[in-house]
Coordinates of C-alpha atoms and ligand atoms in Angstrom, one line a residue:
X1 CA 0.0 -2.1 30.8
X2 CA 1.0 -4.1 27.9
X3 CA -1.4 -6.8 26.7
X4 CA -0.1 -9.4 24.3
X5 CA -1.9 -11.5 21.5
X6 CA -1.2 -14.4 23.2
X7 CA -2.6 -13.3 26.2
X8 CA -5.6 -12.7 24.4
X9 CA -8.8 -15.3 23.0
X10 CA -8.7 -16.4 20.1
X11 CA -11.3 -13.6 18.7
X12 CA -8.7 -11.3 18.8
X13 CA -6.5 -12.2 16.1
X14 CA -5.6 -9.7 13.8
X15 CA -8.8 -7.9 12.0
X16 CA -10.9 -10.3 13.7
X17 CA -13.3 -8.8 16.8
X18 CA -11.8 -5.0 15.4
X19 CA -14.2 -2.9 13.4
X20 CA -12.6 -4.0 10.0
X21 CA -14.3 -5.1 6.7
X22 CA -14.9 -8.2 5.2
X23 CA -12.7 -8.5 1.9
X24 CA -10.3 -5.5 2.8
X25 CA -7.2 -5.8 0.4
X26 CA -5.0 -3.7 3.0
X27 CA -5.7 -6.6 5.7
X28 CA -4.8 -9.3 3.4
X29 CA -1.4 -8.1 2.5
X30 CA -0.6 -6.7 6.2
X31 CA -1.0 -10.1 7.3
X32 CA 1.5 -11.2 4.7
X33 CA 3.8 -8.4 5.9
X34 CA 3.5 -9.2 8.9
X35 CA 4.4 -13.0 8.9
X36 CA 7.6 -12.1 7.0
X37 CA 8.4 -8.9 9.0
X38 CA 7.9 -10.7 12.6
X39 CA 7.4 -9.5 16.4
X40 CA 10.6 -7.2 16.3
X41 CA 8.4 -4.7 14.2
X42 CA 7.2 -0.8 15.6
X43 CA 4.5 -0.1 13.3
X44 CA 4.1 3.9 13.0
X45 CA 0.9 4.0 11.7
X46 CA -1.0 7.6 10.2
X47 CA -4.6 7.9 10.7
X48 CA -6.7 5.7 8.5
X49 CA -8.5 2.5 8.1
X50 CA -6.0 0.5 10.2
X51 CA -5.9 2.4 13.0
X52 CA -8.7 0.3 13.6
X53 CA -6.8 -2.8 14.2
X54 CA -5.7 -1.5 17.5
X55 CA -8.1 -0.4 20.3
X56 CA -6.0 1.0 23.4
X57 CA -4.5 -0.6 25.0
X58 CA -4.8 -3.8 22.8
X59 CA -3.4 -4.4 19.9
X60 CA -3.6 -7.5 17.3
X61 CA 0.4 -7.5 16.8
X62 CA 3.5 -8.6 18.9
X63 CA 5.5 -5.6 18.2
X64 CA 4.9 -2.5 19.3
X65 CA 2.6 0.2 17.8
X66 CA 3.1 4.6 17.6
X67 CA 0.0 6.3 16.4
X68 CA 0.8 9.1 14.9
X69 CA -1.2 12.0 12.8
X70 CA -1.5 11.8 9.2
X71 CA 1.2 14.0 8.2
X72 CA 3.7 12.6 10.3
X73 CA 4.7 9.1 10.7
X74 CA 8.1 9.4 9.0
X75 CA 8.8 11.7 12.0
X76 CA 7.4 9.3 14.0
X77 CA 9.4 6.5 12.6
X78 CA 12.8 9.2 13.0
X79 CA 12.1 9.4 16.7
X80 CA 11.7 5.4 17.0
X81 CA 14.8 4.7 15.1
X82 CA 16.7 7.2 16.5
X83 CA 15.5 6.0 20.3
X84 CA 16.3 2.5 19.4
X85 CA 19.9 3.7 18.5
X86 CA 20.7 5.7 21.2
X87 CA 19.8 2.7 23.5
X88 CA 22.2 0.5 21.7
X89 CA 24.9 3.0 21.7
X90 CA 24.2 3.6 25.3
X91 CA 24.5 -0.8 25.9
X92 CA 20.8 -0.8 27.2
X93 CA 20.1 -2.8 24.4
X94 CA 22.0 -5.4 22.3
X95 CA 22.2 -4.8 19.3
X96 CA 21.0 -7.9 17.7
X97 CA 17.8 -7.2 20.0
X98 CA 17.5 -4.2 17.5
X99 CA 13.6 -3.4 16.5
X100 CA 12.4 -2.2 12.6
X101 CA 10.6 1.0 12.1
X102 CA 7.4 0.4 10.1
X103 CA 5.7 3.4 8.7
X104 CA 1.8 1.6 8.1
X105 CA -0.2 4.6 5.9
X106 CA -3.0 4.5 3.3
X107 CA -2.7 6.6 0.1
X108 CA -4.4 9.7 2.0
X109 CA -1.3 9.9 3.9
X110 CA 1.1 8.9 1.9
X111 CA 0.2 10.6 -1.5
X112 CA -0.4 13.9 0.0
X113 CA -0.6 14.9 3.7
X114 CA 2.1 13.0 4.5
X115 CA 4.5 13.6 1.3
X116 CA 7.0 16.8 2.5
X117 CA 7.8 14.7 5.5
X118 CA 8.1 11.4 3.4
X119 CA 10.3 13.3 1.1
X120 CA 12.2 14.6 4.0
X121 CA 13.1 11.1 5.4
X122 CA 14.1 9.5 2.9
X123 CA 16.4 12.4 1.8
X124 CA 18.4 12.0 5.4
X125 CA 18.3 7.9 4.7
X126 CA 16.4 7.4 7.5
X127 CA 16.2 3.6 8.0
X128 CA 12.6 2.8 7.7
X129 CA 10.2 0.4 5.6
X130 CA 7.5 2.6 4.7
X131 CA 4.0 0.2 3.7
X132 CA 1.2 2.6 2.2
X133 CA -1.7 0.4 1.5
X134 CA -3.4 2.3 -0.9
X135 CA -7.5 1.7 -1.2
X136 CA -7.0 4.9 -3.3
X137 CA -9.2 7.2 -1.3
X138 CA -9.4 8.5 2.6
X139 CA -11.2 5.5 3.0
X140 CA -11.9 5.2 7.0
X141 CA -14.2 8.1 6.4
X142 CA -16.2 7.8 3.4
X143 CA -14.1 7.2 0.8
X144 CA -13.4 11.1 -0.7
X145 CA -10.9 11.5 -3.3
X146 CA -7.4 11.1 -3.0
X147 CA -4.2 12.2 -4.7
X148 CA -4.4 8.3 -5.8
X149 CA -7.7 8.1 -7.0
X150 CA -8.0 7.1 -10.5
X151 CA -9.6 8.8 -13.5
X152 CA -13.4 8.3 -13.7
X153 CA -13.7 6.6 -10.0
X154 CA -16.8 7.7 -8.5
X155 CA -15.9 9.2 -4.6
X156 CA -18.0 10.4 -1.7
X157 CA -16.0 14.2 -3.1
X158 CA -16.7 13.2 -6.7
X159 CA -20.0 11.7 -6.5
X160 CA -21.8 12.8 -10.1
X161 CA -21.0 13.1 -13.6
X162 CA -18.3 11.2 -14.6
X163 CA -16.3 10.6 -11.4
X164 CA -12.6 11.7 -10.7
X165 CA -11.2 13.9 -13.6
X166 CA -7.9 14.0 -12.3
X167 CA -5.4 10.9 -12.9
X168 CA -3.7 9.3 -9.9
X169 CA -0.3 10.0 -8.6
X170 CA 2.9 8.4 -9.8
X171 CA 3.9 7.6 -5.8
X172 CA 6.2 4.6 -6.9
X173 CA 8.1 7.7 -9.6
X174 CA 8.2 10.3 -6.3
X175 CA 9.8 7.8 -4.4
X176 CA 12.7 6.6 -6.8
X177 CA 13.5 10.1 -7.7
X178 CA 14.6 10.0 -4.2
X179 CA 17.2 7.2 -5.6
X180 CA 16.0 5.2 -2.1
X181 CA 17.7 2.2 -1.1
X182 CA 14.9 -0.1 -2.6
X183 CA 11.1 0.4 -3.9
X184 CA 8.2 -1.9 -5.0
X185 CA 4.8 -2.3 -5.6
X186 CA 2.8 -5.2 -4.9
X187 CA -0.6 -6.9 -4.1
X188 CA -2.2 -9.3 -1.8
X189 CA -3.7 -11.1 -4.6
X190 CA 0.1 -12.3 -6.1
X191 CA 1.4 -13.7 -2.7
X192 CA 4.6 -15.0 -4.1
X193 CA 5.8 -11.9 -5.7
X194 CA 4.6 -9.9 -2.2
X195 CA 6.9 -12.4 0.0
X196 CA 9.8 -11.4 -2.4
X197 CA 9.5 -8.2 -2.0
X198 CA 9.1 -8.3 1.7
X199 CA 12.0 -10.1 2.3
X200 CA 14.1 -8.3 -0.1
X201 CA 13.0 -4.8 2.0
X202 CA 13.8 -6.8 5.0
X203 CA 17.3 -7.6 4.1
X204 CA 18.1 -3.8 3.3
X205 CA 18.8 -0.6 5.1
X206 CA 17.7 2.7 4.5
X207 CA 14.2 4.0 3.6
X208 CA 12.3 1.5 1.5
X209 CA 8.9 1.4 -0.2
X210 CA 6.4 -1.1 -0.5
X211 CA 2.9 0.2 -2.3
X212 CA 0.2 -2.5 -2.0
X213 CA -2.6 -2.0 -4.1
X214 CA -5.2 -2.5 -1.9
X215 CA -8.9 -3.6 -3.0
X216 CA -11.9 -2.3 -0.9
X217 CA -15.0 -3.7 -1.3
X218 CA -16.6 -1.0 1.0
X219 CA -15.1 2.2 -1.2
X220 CA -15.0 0.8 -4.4
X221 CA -18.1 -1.1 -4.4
X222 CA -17.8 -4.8 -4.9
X223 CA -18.8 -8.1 -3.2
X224 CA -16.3 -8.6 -0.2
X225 CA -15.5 -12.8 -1.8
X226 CA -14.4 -10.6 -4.6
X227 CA -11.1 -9.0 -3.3
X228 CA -8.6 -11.4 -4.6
X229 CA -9.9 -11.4 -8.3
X230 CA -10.5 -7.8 -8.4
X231 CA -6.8 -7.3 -7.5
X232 CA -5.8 -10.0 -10.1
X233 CA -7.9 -8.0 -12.7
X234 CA -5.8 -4.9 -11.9
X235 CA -2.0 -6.5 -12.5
X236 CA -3.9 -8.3 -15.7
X237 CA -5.2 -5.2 -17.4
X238 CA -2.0 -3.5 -16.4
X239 CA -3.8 -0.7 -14.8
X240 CA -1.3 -1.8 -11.9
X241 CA 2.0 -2.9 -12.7
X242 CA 4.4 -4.7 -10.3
X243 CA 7.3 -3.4 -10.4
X244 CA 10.8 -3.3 -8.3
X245 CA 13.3 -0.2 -8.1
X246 CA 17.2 -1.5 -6.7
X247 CA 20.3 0.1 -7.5
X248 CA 18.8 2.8 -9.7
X249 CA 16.9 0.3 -12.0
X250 CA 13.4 -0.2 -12.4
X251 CA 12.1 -4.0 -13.1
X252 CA 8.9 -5.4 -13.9
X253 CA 8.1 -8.5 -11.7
X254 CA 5.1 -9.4 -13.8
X255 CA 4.1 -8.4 -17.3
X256 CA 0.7 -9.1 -18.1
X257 CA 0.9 -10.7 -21.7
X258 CA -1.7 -10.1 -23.7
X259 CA -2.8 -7.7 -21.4
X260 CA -6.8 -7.5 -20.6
X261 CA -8.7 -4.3 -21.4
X262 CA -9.5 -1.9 -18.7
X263 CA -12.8 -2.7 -18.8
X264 CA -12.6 -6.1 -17.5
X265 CA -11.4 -4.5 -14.4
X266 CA -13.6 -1.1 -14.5
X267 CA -16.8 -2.9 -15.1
X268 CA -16.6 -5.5 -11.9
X269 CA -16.6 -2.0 -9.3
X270 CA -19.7 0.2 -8.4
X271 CA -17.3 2.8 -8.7
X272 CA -17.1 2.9 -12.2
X273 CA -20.6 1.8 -13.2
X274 CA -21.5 4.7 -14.7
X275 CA -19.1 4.5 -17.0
X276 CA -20.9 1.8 -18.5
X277 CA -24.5 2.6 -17.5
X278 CA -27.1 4.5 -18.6
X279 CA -25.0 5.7 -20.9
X280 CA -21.7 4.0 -22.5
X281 CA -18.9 6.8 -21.9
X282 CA -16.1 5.7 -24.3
X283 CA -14.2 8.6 -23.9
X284 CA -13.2 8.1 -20.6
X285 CA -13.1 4.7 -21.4
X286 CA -10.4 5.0 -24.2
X287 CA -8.2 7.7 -22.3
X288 CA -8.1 5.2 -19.6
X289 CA -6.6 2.5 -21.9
X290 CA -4.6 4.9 -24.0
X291 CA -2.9 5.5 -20.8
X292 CA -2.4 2.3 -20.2
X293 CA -1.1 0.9 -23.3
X294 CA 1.2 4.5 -23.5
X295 CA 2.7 2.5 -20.2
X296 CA 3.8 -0.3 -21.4
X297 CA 4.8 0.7 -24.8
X298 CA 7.6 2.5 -22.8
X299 CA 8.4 -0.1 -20.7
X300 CA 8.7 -2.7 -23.5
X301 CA 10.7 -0.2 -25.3
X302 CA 13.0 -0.1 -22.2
X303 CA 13.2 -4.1 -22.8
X304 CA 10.6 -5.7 -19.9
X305 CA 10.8 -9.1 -19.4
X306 CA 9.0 -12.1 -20.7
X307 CA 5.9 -12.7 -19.3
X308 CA 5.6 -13.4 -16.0
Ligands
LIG401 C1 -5.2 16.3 9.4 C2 -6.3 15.3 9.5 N1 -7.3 15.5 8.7 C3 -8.3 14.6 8.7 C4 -8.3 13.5 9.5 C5 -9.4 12.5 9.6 N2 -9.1 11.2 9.0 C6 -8.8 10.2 9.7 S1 -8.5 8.8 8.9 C7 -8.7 9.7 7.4 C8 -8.6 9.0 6.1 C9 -7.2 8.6 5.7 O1 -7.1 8.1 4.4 P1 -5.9 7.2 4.0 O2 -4.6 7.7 4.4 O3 -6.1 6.9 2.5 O4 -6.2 5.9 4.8 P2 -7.6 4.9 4.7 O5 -8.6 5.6 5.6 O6 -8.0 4.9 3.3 O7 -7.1 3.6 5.3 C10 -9.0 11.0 7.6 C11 -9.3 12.0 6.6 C12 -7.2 13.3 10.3 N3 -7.0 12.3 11.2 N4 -6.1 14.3 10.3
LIG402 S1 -12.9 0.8 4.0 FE1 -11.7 -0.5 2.6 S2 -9.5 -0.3 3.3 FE2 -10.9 0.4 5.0 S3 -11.2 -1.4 6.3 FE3 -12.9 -1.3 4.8 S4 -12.2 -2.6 3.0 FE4 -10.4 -2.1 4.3
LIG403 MG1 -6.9 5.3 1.6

């Protein structure tokens, strides 16, 4: 049996009456996506945080839903396409009936367990729009350390000293090596430049990207009414750029000018405390910036944009 939103009280709107945080970044932008995307969505979602949005046999959306294990939702999201097009080929269903193929992953997912078979779709231009929401950690259980954690974040894997020494994972570079049909990043907390992006995926075919830096007050240790300015604080200290790739070029949406300092951002997250307290550690303070700034020296070399 199918059961529908609308068949459903009002308690059941998406995240509400599901076992979802208060705050969560990844549930603002989804429902973003989602307005722009529409009903005529299967969401192939890998393990994580919102696989909690769906309890079986209900689920929050219109569309349809395919849970699949971490590795492999771009398989998943092969099989679906490739379903829906033998059923238009075969006249069983009209083609402007057609359905999208959503991959929905967190950075887990998409940065490691889920990269050869990421890699492998897009290399056969499979026709897919692929949203990681990336809380950078396995978030749905504990928050341990992911390929897109961030240097000196604090994890339940990289509890003491001082945090994550590894830096996180250029996903957005992986992807346009791939030369896909169109990749982005984006955030909940710049709406417009997220409804952009949506519809430009939208209005494409072939395997697309959108990354959606995605605030979590429960893993990275902040007050849930916080969400919005924590994700502004990361496009204004340009630890996150936004960023569009189209016909082999790479654009920035929005350049943070001046740019804040990293600790702006760093000092607002339990995360990164103790980077700050007992002890100052301005090392790992200054290799964050200088990594920063190294960033967008290159892209203003490149000729960015005004400010945006
Ligand atoms: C192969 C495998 N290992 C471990 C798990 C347990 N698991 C379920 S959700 C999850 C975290 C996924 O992290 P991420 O993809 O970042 O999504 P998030 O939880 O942060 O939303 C893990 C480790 C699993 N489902 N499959
Ligand atoms: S742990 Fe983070 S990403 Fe997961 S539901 Fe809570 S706020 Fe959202
Ligand atoms: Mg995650």
């Amino acid at each position: 049996m199918t059961v529908r939103m609308k068949d459903l009280p009002s308690t059941h709107l998406l995240g509400a009456g599901t076992a979802m945080c208060a705050g969560c970044g990844a549930l603002g932008a989804l429902h973003e996506v989602y307005d722009l995307l529409g009903p005529r969505t299967v969401f192939v979602n890998a393990a994580g945080c919102m696989t909690l949005l769906c309890t079986y046999p209900f689920t929050p959306f219109r569309g349809s839903w395919l849970y699949t294990s971490m590795a492999s939702a771009p398989a998943g999201a092969q099989g679906v396409r490739d379903a829906l097009d033998v059923l238009i080929r075969k006249g069983r269903l009209p083609p402007e009936e057609d359905l999208s193929a959503v991959v929905l992953t967190g950075d887990g997912a998409a940065y490691g367990m889920g990269l050869s078979a990421t890699s492998a779709a897009i290399e056969r231009g499979l026709d897919f729009l692929y949203l990681c929401y990336d809380n950078e950690g396995y978030g749905n259980t504990g928050q341990q350390t992911s390929g897109a954690t961030p240097h000196g974040a604090r994890t339940a894997t990289d509890a003491r000293g001082g945090g994550h020494g590894g830096w996180k994972k250029d996903l957005f570079g992986i992807w346009i090596a791939h030369e896909p049909v169109y990749a982005a990043t984006a955030i909940a907390a710049h709406p417009v430049d997220l409804a952009r992006k949506i519809e430009k995926a939208r209005g494409l075919r072939g395997p697309r990207l959108l990354l959606l830096l995605a605030p979590c007050p429960t893993g990275w240790g902040f007050d849930p009414s916080q969400s919005v300015e924590i994700g502004r604080l990361a496009v204004e200290t340009g630890l996150f750029p936004l960023k569009e790739y189209a016909d082999g070029t790479v654009r920035h949406t929005v350049v943070p000018r001046p740019r804040r300092p990293v600790e702006a951002y760093l000092a607002r997250q339990e995360r990164f405390a103790h980077l700050l307290e007992p002890a100052r550690d301005q090392a790992t303070i200054d290799a964050i910036q200088a990594r920063v700034d190294a960033y967008w020296r290159g892209v203003e070399s490149d000729g960015a944009p005004a400010a945006g």
